Tab-separated table of C-alpha atoms in Angstrom:
chain	number	residue	atom	x	y	z
M	1	MET	CA	0.004	0.014	0.005
M	2	SER	CA	1.343	3.435	-0.927
M	3	THR	CA	2.135	6.007	1.715
M	4	ALA	CA	-0.400	8.312	0.086
M	5	ILE	CA	-3.190	5.765	0.480
M	6	GLU	CA	-2.115	5.152	4.061
M	7	SER	CA	-2.336	8.925	4.720
M	8	VAL	CA	-5.818	9.054	3.217
M	9	LEU	CA	-7.034	6.098	5.268
M	10	SER	CA	-5.679	7.733	8.438
M	11	PHE	CA	-7.477	10.936	7.450
M	12	ILE	CA	-10.753	8.997	6.971
M	13	GLU	CA	-10.397	7.479	10.425
M	14	GLU	CA	-9.395	10.754	12.073
M	15	LYS	CA	-12.294	12.716	10.567
M	16	GLU	CA	-14.780	9.891	11.095
M	17	ILE	CA	-15.954	9.983	7.507
M	18	ASP	CA	-16.780	7.320	4.943
M	19	GLY	CA	-14.385	8.335	2.183
M	20	VAL	CA	-12.455	10.957	0.261
M	21	PHE	CA	-13.220	12.113	-3.268
M	22	PHE	CA	-10.337	13.334	-5.470
M	23	ARG	CA	-10.775	15.256	-8.714
M	24	LYS	CA	-7.626	17.398	-8.943
M	25	ARG	CA	-5.017	15.994	-11.301
M	26	SER	CA	-2.243	16.798	-8.805
M	27	ASN	CA	-3.915	14.619	-6.191
M	28	PHE	CA	-4.541	11.842	-8.719
M	29	SER	CA	-0.769	11.763	-9.378
M	30	TRP	CA	-0.005	11.833	-5.644
M	31	ILE	CA	-2.420	9.014	-4.798
M	32	THR	CA	-1.263	6.810	-7.707
M	33	GLU	CA	2.486	7.394	-7.297
M	34	GLY	CA	2.929	9.454	-10.430
M	35	LYS	CA	0.135	8.431	-12.776
M	36	VAL	CA	-1.882	11.038	-14.694
M	37	ASN	CA	-5.578	11.567	-15.446
M	38	HIS	CA	-5.703	14.623	-17.695
M	39	ILE	CA	-6.348	15.268	-21.377
M	40	VAL	CA	-6.194	19.040	-21.522
M	41	ASN	CA	-2.853	20.289	-20.170
M	42	THR	CA	-4.202	23.564	-18.817
M	43	THR	CA	-6.924	22.178	-16.555
M	44	GLU	CA	-6.584	21.782	-12.785
M	45	ASN	CA	-8.976	18.820	-12.756
M	46	GLY	CA	-8.657	15.548	-14.648
M	47	VAL	CA	-11.066	13.294	-16.522
M	48	ALA	CA	-10.897	10.458	-13.977
M	49	ASP	CA	-12.068	10.860	-10.381
M	50	LEU	CA	-11.019	8.704	-7.456
M	51	LEU	CA	-13.028	7.744	-4.389
M	52	ILE	CA	-11.102	6.182	-1.510
M	53	THR	CA	-13.059	4.500	1.295
M	54	ALA	CA	-11.857	2.427	4.231
M	55	ASP	CA	-12.130	-0.797	2.249
M	56	LYS	CA	-12.458	0.074	-1.448
M	57	LYS	CA	-11.000	2.249	-4.168
M	58	TYR	CA	-13.064	3.507	-7.101
M	59	CYS	CA	-12.227	5.293	-10.348
M	60	ILE	CA	-15.104	7.177	-11.927
M	61	THR	CA	-14.515	8.128	-15.538
M	62	SER	CA	-16.318	7.943	-18.851
M	63	LYS	CA	-16.376	4.679	-20.738
M	64	MET	CA	-14.510	6.556	-23.486
M	65	GLU	CA	-11.558	7.251	-21.169
M	66	SER	CA	-11.707	4.116	-19.046
M	67	ALA	CA	-9.693	1.743	-21.303
M	68	ARG	CA	-6.566	3.870	-21.330
M	69	ILE	CA	-6.861	4.919	-17.678
M	70	HIS	CA	-7.303	1.275	-16.678
M	71	ASP	CA	-4.490	-0.125	-18.835
M	72	GLU	CA	-1.866	2.629	-18.604
M	73	GLU	CA	-2.503	4.369	-15.286
M	74	LEU	CA	-4.305	2.175	-12.764
M	75	ALA	CA	-3.494	-1.378	-13.862
M	76	GLY	CA	-2.851	-3.603	-10.830
M	77	LEU	CA	-3.722	-0.919	-8.293
M	78	GLY	CA	-7.043	-2.444	-7.284
M	79	TYR	CA	-9.510	0.184	-8.461
M	80	GLU	CA	-13.119	-0.655	-9.288
M	81	PHE	CA	-14.273	1.328	-12.305
M	82	ILE	CA	-17.552	3.207	-12.572
M	83	THR	CA	-17.960	4.159	-16.264
M	84	PRO	CA	-20.872	6.276	-17.475
M	85	GLU	CA	-21.059	6.974	-21.200
M	86	TRP	CA	-19.255	10.116	-22.405
M	87	TYR	CA	-22.603	11.813	-22.998
M	88	GLU	CA	-23.895	11.010	-19.519
M	89	ASP	CA	-23.358	13.056	-16.350
M	90	GLN	CA	-20.222	11.881	-14.524
M	91	ASP	CA	-21.169	13.985	-11.500
M	92	ALA	CA	-24.442	12.066	-11.248
M	93	ALA	CA	-22.471	8.816	-11.171
M	94	VAL	CA	-20.370	10.196	-8.328
M	95	ARG	CA	-23.439	11.282	-6.359
M	96	GLU	CA	-25.053	7.862	-6.828
M	97	LEU	CA	-21.905	6.088	-5.658
M	98	CYS	CA	-21.649	8.298	-2.566
M	99	ALA	CA	-25.359	8.352	-1.652
M	100	GLY	CA	-25.781	8.187	2.107
M	101	LYS	CA	-22.047	8.501	2.735
M	102	LYS	CA	-20.144	11.238	4.553
M	103	VAL	CA	-17.452	12.161	2.013
M	104	ALA	CA	-14.676	14.749	2.000
M	105	SER	CA	-13.567	16.305	-1.295
M	106	ASP	CA	-10.554	18.123	-2.695
M	107	VAL	CA	-12.865	20.331	-4.790
M	108	PRO	CA	-16.246	21.941	-4.023
M	109	PHE	CA	-18.815	19.272	-4.889
M	110	GLY	CA	-22.428	19.348	-3.788
M	111	ASP	CA	-22.777	18.594	-0.088
M	112	PHE	CA	-19.390	16.855	0.198
M	113	LEU	CA	-17.210	18.174	3.009
M	114	ASP	CA	-14.695	20.697	1.670
M	115	PHE	CA	-11.358	19.565	3.058
M	116	GLY	CA	-9.298	20.707	0.078
M	117	ALA	CA	-6.531	22.489	2.007
M	118	GLN	CA	-6.221	19.740	4.624
M	119	LEU	CA	-6.083	17.041	1.966
M	120	THR	CA	-3.415	18.945	0.060
M	121	SER	CA	-1.285	19.190	3.195
M	122	LEU	CA	-1.069	15.382	3.336
M	123	ARG	CA	1.237	15.406	0.326
M	124	TYR	CA	3.712	18.073	1.553
M	125	SER	CA	6.297	15.682	2.986
M	126	LEU	CA	7.646	13.594	0.106
M	127	ASN	CA	8.685	9.952	0.379
M	128	GLU	CA	11.897	8.585	-1.081
M	129	ALA	CA	10.284	7.376	-4.321
M	130	GLU	CA	8.833	10.848	-4.903
M	131	ILE	CA	12.171	12.455	-4.070
M	132	SER	CA	13.914	10.241	-6.623
M	133	ARG	CA	11.449	11.286	-9.328
M	134	TYR	CA	11.769	14.895	-8.249
M	135	ARG	CA	15.563	14.882	-8.497
M	136	TRP	CA	15.364	13.557	-12.059
M	137	LEU	CA	12.743	16.147	-13.049
M	138	SER	CA	14.574	19.062	-11.413
M	139	LEU	CA	17.836	18.292	-13.174
M	140	LYS	CA	16.062	17.911	-16.501
M	141	ALA	CA	14.299	21.234	-16.041
M	142	ALA	CA	17.399	23.112	-14.908
M	143	LYS	CA	19.591	21.644	-17.635
M	144	ALA	CA	16.990	22.559	-20.263
M	145	VAL	CA	16.896	26.178	-19.115
M	146	GLU	CA	20.671	26.431	-18.857
M	147	ALA	CA	21.188	24.852	-22.292
M	148	THR	CA	18.665	27.282	-23.742
M	149	CYS	CA	20.647	30.185	-22.268
M	150	ARG	CA	23.791	28.847	-23.944
M	151	GLU	CA	22.186	28.256	-27.319
M	152	ILE	CA	19.952	31.242	-28.054
M	153	GLU	CA	21.275	34.158	-30.047
M	154	PRO	CA	20.474	37.851	-30.382
M	155	GLY	CA	17.656	38.295	-32.867
M	156	TRP	CA	15.609	35.388	-31.568
M	157	THR	CA	12.104	36.336	-30.494
M	158	GLU	CA	10.864	35.483	-27.005
M	159	TYR	CA	8.437	33.074	-28.678
M	160	GLU	CA	11.338	31.290	-30.352
M	161	ILE	CA	13.235	31.109	-27.058
M	162	ALA	CA	10.179	29.613	-25.357
M	163	ALA	CA	9.725	27.067	-28.145
M	164	HIS	CA	13.391	26.086	-27.954
M	165	LEU	CA	13.091	25.516	-24.195
M	166	GLY	CA	9.795	23.655	-24.535
M	167	SER	CA	11.217	21.215	-27.062
M	168	LYS	CA	13.931	20.205	-24.612
M	169	VAL	CA	11.481	19.036	-21.936
M	170	VAL	CA	8.501	17.769	-23.949
M	171	LYS	CA	10.679	15.088	-25.531
M	172	ASP	CA	11.100	13.573	-22.067
M	173	GLY	CA	7.367	13.577	-21.316
M	174	ILE	CA	7.636	16.725	-19.210
M	175	THR	CA	4.834	19.270	-19.379
M	176	PRO	CA	5.866	22.939	-19.122
M	177	GLN	CA	3.218	24.351	-16.807
M	178	VAL	CA	4.833	27.796	-17.106
M	179	ILE	CA	7.384	29.207	-19.521
M	180	LEU	CA	8.288	32.859	-18.996
M	181	VAL	CA	10.703	34.753	-21.219
M	182	SER	CA	11.605	38.395	-21.159
M	183	THR	CA	14.364	40.246	-22.936
M	184	ASP	CA	16.218	43.534	-22.408
M	185	GLU	CA	13.942	46.264	-21.041
M	186	ARG	CA	11.119	43.800	-20.379
M	187	VAL	CA	13.307	42.081	-17.742
M	188	PHE	CA	13.416	45.338	-15.804
M	189	LYS	CA	9.757	46.305	-16.327
M	190	TYR	CA	7.858	43.084	-15.632
M	191	ARG	CA	8.250	40.429	-12.947
M	192	HIS	CA	5.856	37.930	-14.583
M	193	PRO	CA	6.594	38.264	-18.325
M	194	ILE	CA	4.913	35.855	-20.730
M	195	PRO	CA	6.794	35.564	-24.056
M	196	THR	CA	6.140	37.985	-26.927
M	197	ASP	CA	7.450	38.520	-30.454
M	198	LYS	CA	10.080	40.948	-29.139
M	199	LYS	CA	13.589	40.118	-30.344
M	200	LEU	CA	16.514	39.559	-27.998
M	201	LYS	CA	19.296	42.131	-28.032
M	202	ASN	CA	21.496	41.683	-24.965
M	203	TYR	CA	19.691	40.265	-21.932
M	204	ALA	CA	17.180	37.476	-21.277
M	205	MET	CA	15.383	35.906	-18.345
M	206	ILE	CA	14.167	32.323	-18.882
M	207	VAL	CA	11.827	30.537	-16.482
M	208	ILE	CA	10.170	27.141	-16.389
M	209	CYS	CA	7.778	25.337	-14.050
M	210	ALA	CA	8.084	21.793	-15.377
M	211	GLU	CA	5.699	18.956	-14.465
M	212	LYS	CA	6.171	15.203	-14.661
M	213	SER	CA	4.170	12.578	-12.764
M	214	GLY	CA	2.438	15.377	-10.884
M	215	LEU	CA	5.584	16.949	-9.423
M	216	VAL	CA	6.678	20.416	-10.510
M	217	ALA	CA	10.255	21.735	-10.711
M	218	ASN	CA	10.800	25.499	-10.797
M	219	VAL	CA	13.892	27.281	-12.087
M	220	THR	CA	15.013	30.681	-13.446
M	221	ARG	CA	18.261	31.630	-15.214
M	222	PHE	CA	19.660	34.715	-16.961
M	223	VAL	CA	21.968	35.259	-19.916
M	224	HIS	CA	23.623	38.509	-21.054
M	225	PHE	CA	25.472	39.176	-24.296
M	226	GLY	CA	28.391	41.495	-23.679
M	227	GLU	CA	29.702	43.108	-20.486
M	228	LEU	CA	27.218	43.413	-17.631
M	229	PRO	CA	26.091	46.958	-16.858
M	230	ARG	CA	26.950	48.257	-13.422
M	231	GLU	CA	23.379	48.007	-12.135
M	232	LEU	CA	23.204	44.280	-12.848
M	233	ARG	CA	26.649	43.666	-11.346
M	234	GLU	CA	25.530	45.342	-8.134
M	235	ASN	CA	22.011	43.945	-8.007
M	236	LYS	CA	23.030	40.302	-8.484
M	237	GLN	CA	25.281	40.600	-5.416
M	238	LYS	CA	22.426	42.098	-3.412
M	239	LEU	CA	19.928	39.507	-4.555
M	240	VAL	CA	22.095	36.542	-3.591
M	241	GLN	CA	21.983	37.765	0.009
M	242	ILE	CA	18.159	37.693	-0.006
M	243	ASP	CA	18.185	34.320	-1.757
M	244	LEU	CA	20.410	32.722	0.858
M	245	ALA	CA	18.613	34.347	3.745
M	246	MET	CA	15.353	32.724	2.660
M	247	ASN	CA	16.677	29.366	1.453
M	248	THR	CA	18.859	28.713	4.488
M	249	ALA	CA	16.099	29.731	6.900
M	250	THR	CA	13.794	27.115	5.368
M	251	ARG	CA	14.483	24.366	7.881
M	252	PRO	CA	12.241	21.786	9.592
M	253	GLY	CA	9.913	23.426	12.094
M	254	ALA	CA	10.513	26.962	10.822
M	255	VAL	CA	7.414	29.146	10.635
M	256	ILE	CA	6.856	29.983	6.965
M	257	LYS	CA	5.765	33.583	7.581
M	258	ASP	CA	8.915	34.096	9.674
M	259	ILE	CA	11.069	32.976	6.719
M	260	LEU	CA	9.234	35.513	4.586
M	261	GLN	CA	9.863	38.245	7.131
M	262	TYR	CA	13.534	37.284	7.206
M	263	GLY	CA	13.545	37.865	3.476
M	264	PHE	CA	11.832	41.236	3.868
M	265	ASP	CA	14.455	42.263	6.432
M	266	THR	CA	17.230	41.343	3.992
M	267	TYR	CA	15.533	43.336	1.191
M	268	ARG	CA	15.769	46.386	3.479
M	269	LYS	CA	19.354	45.565	4.451
M	270	VAL	CA	20.538	45.633	0.815
M	271	GLY	CA	18.632	48.848	0.068
M	272	HIS	CA	15.532	47.521	-1.720
M	273	GLY	CA	13.026	47.523	1.090
M	274	ASP	CA	9.866	47.656	-1.046
M	275	ASP	CA	10.870	45.438	-3.993
M	276	TRP	CA	9.200	42.363	-2.431
M	277	ARG	CA	5.853	44.045	-3.119
M	278	LEU	CA	6.353	43.749	-6.892
M	279	LEU	CA	6.370	39.943	-7.039
M	280	HIS	CA	5.153	37.142	-4.785
M	281	GLN	CA	8.085	35.517	-3.038
M	282	GLY	CA	7.130	31.880	-3.657
M	283	GLY	CA	6.566	29.199	-1.043
M	284	PRO	CA	6.084	25.432	-0.806
M	285	THR	CA	6.138	23.483	-4.043
M	286	GLY	CA	5.860	19.790	-4.919
M	287	TYR	CA	2.592	18.773	-6.601
M	288	ALA	CA	1.968	22.357	-7.706
M	289	SER	CA	4.278	25.132	-8.871
M	290	ARG	CA	3.390	26.621	-5.479
M	291	GLU	CA	1.234	24.642	-3.075
M	292	PHE	CA	0.364	28.038	-1.644
M	293	LEU	CA	2.002	31.459	-1.674
M	294	ALA	CA	3.824	32.560	1.440
M	295	THR	CA	2.262	35.756	2.759
M	296	PRO	CA	2.815	37.728	5.975
M	297	GLU	CA	-0.294	36.108	7.489
M	298	VAL	CA	0.032	32.576	6.145
M	299	GLU	CA	-0.134	29.680	8.592
M	300	GLY	CA	2.194	26.686	8.464
M	301	THR	CA	5.637	25.381	9.340
M	302	VAL	CA	8.302	23.681	7.248
M	303	GLN	CA	8.264	19.886	7.216
M	304	VAL	CA	11.102	17.418	6.648
M	305	ASN	CA	11.208	16.354	2.979
M	306	GLN	CA	9.041	19.281	1.932
M	307	ALA	CA	9.990	21.155	-1.246
M	308	PHE	CA	10.137	24.947	-1.551
M	309	ALA	CA	10.736	27.421	-4.351
M	310	TRP	CA	11.450	30.967	-3.222
M	311	ASN	CA	11.712	33.656	-5.897
M	312	PRO	CA	13.024	36.954	-4.499
M	313	ALA	CA	13.652	39.670	-7.077
M	314	ILE	CA	15.045	43.155	-7.356
M	315	LYS	CA	15.305	45.330	-10.437
M	316	GLY	CA	16.563	43.321	-13.440
M	317	ILE	CA	17.317	40.074	-11.583
M	318	LYS	CA	15.435	37.230	-9.855
M	319	SER	CA	16.392	34.017	-8.083
M	320	GLU	CA	14.415	30.777	-8.349
M	321	ASP	CA	15.419	27.222	-7.586
M	322	THR	CA	13.631	24.205	-6.192
M	323	ILE	CA	14.951	23.011	-2.833
M	324	LEU	CA	14.236	19.958	-0.718
M	325	VAL	CA	14.281	20.370	3.042
M	326	ARG	CA	16.205	17.362	4.387
M	327	GLU	CA	16.717	16.580	8.053
M	328	HIS	CA	20.310	17.821	8.249
M	329	GLU	CA	20.601	20.290	5.341
M	330	ASN	CA	18.712	21.556	2.350
M	331	GLU	CA	19.253	20.078	-1.104
M	332	PHE	CA	19.111	22.365	-4.139
M	333	LEU	CA	17.377	20.024	-6.582
M	334	THR	CA	17.885	22.341	-9.567
M	335	PHE	CA	21.631	22.685	-9.000
M	336	THR	CA	23.412	21.166	-12.020
M	337	SER	CA	27.087	22.060	-11.271
M	338	GLU	CA	27.272	23.009	-14.994
M	339	TRP	CA	26.301	26.663	-14.678
M	340	VAL	CA	28.205	29.808	-13.681
M	341	TYR	CA	27.926	30.517	-9.974
M	342	ILE	CA	28.491	33.200	-7.381
M	343	GLU	CA	30.374	31.804	-4.385
M	344	VAL	CA	28.970	33.337	-1.228
M	345	GLU	CA	29.587	32.746	2.461
M	346	HIS	CA	26.497	32.808	4.647
M	347	ALA	CA	26.449	31.974	8.372
M	348	GLY	CA	29.905	30.449	8.158
M	349	LYS	CA	29.176	28.189	5.179
M	350	LYS	CA	29.990	28.657	1.506
M	351	TYR	CA	27.286	28.342	-1.149
M	352	LEU	CA	27.251	28.387	-4.940
M	353	ARG	CA	24.248	30.313	-6.246
M	354	PRO	CA	23.414	30.873	-9.914
M	355	ASP	CA	25.110	33.809	-11.618
M	356	ILE	CA	24.224	35.570	-14.865
M	357	LEU	CA	25.762	33.780	-17.850
M	358	VAL	CA	27.806	36.279	-19.848
M	359	ARG	CA	28.367	35.415	-23.496
């Protein structure tokens, strides 16, 4: 029995309910150890629902989808299939199956109990099988971004840069949930820049949130053609202090809003006290690009084997890597050792953090 199923069964017992209904594709992947239930890449919900009770597991999906889901996703996992026709109401089949039962749900659904946030929290601490998959994904994502930075040339449009990056991950079955590209003045103007037809001159920011088997790796890198201007040389040294303040403070038991405040304090220390207001600062990741955003009022503490992706930014430069909080020290999952790095000492320890690639 998977650790995810064990967690759900414990939840059922704790809450004194009859079962849990899952519709989100992220939870489908978590429950099934990396399987997928979507057709459209941009939807939060999948085409196959799961109902877990104390003694049975059901998959509710249309007859049209059931053959592939059964053969390629759920084979051997012990699910009983409920299969209405594609033109029939799948929700009605769910209601009929759950009639008279007290059921929790990860999405709003009729009179089901809305335990979405609590159910999501069950997946925060990753097991070793998940960590192994996550390491593979994170390296693939980081290497794809870094290779793209090495290969693009002035004159390429942001669309072309995005397509080049996308081709590097899609061939490995990785879905790019997010690809952001900005060049030159757009890097300085916008913190969340979707690609456009603007052509690269000297400077580019390239970002990916890459999904495989439900897990999401997040990484940002920069490339500059020609000598760095003074502002960028100064700002990258300031940013690395904020980056390390937040990443090293993310330790088991740490209060998440306190980590955020530590970041805010370091923004002020380096002379950019209000820049944090221009972009969210990230937060826990794993089965979503961010499981939730860290805010000054957010509740929660850091767990062992929980993943985080902080993304502090000041003018013209941002930091973003995916880290795993281990018992004794944090692991930077998107560290490839193949990039250019700034060596920085923080709290008596030396770190290598991503630099701007100069070509």
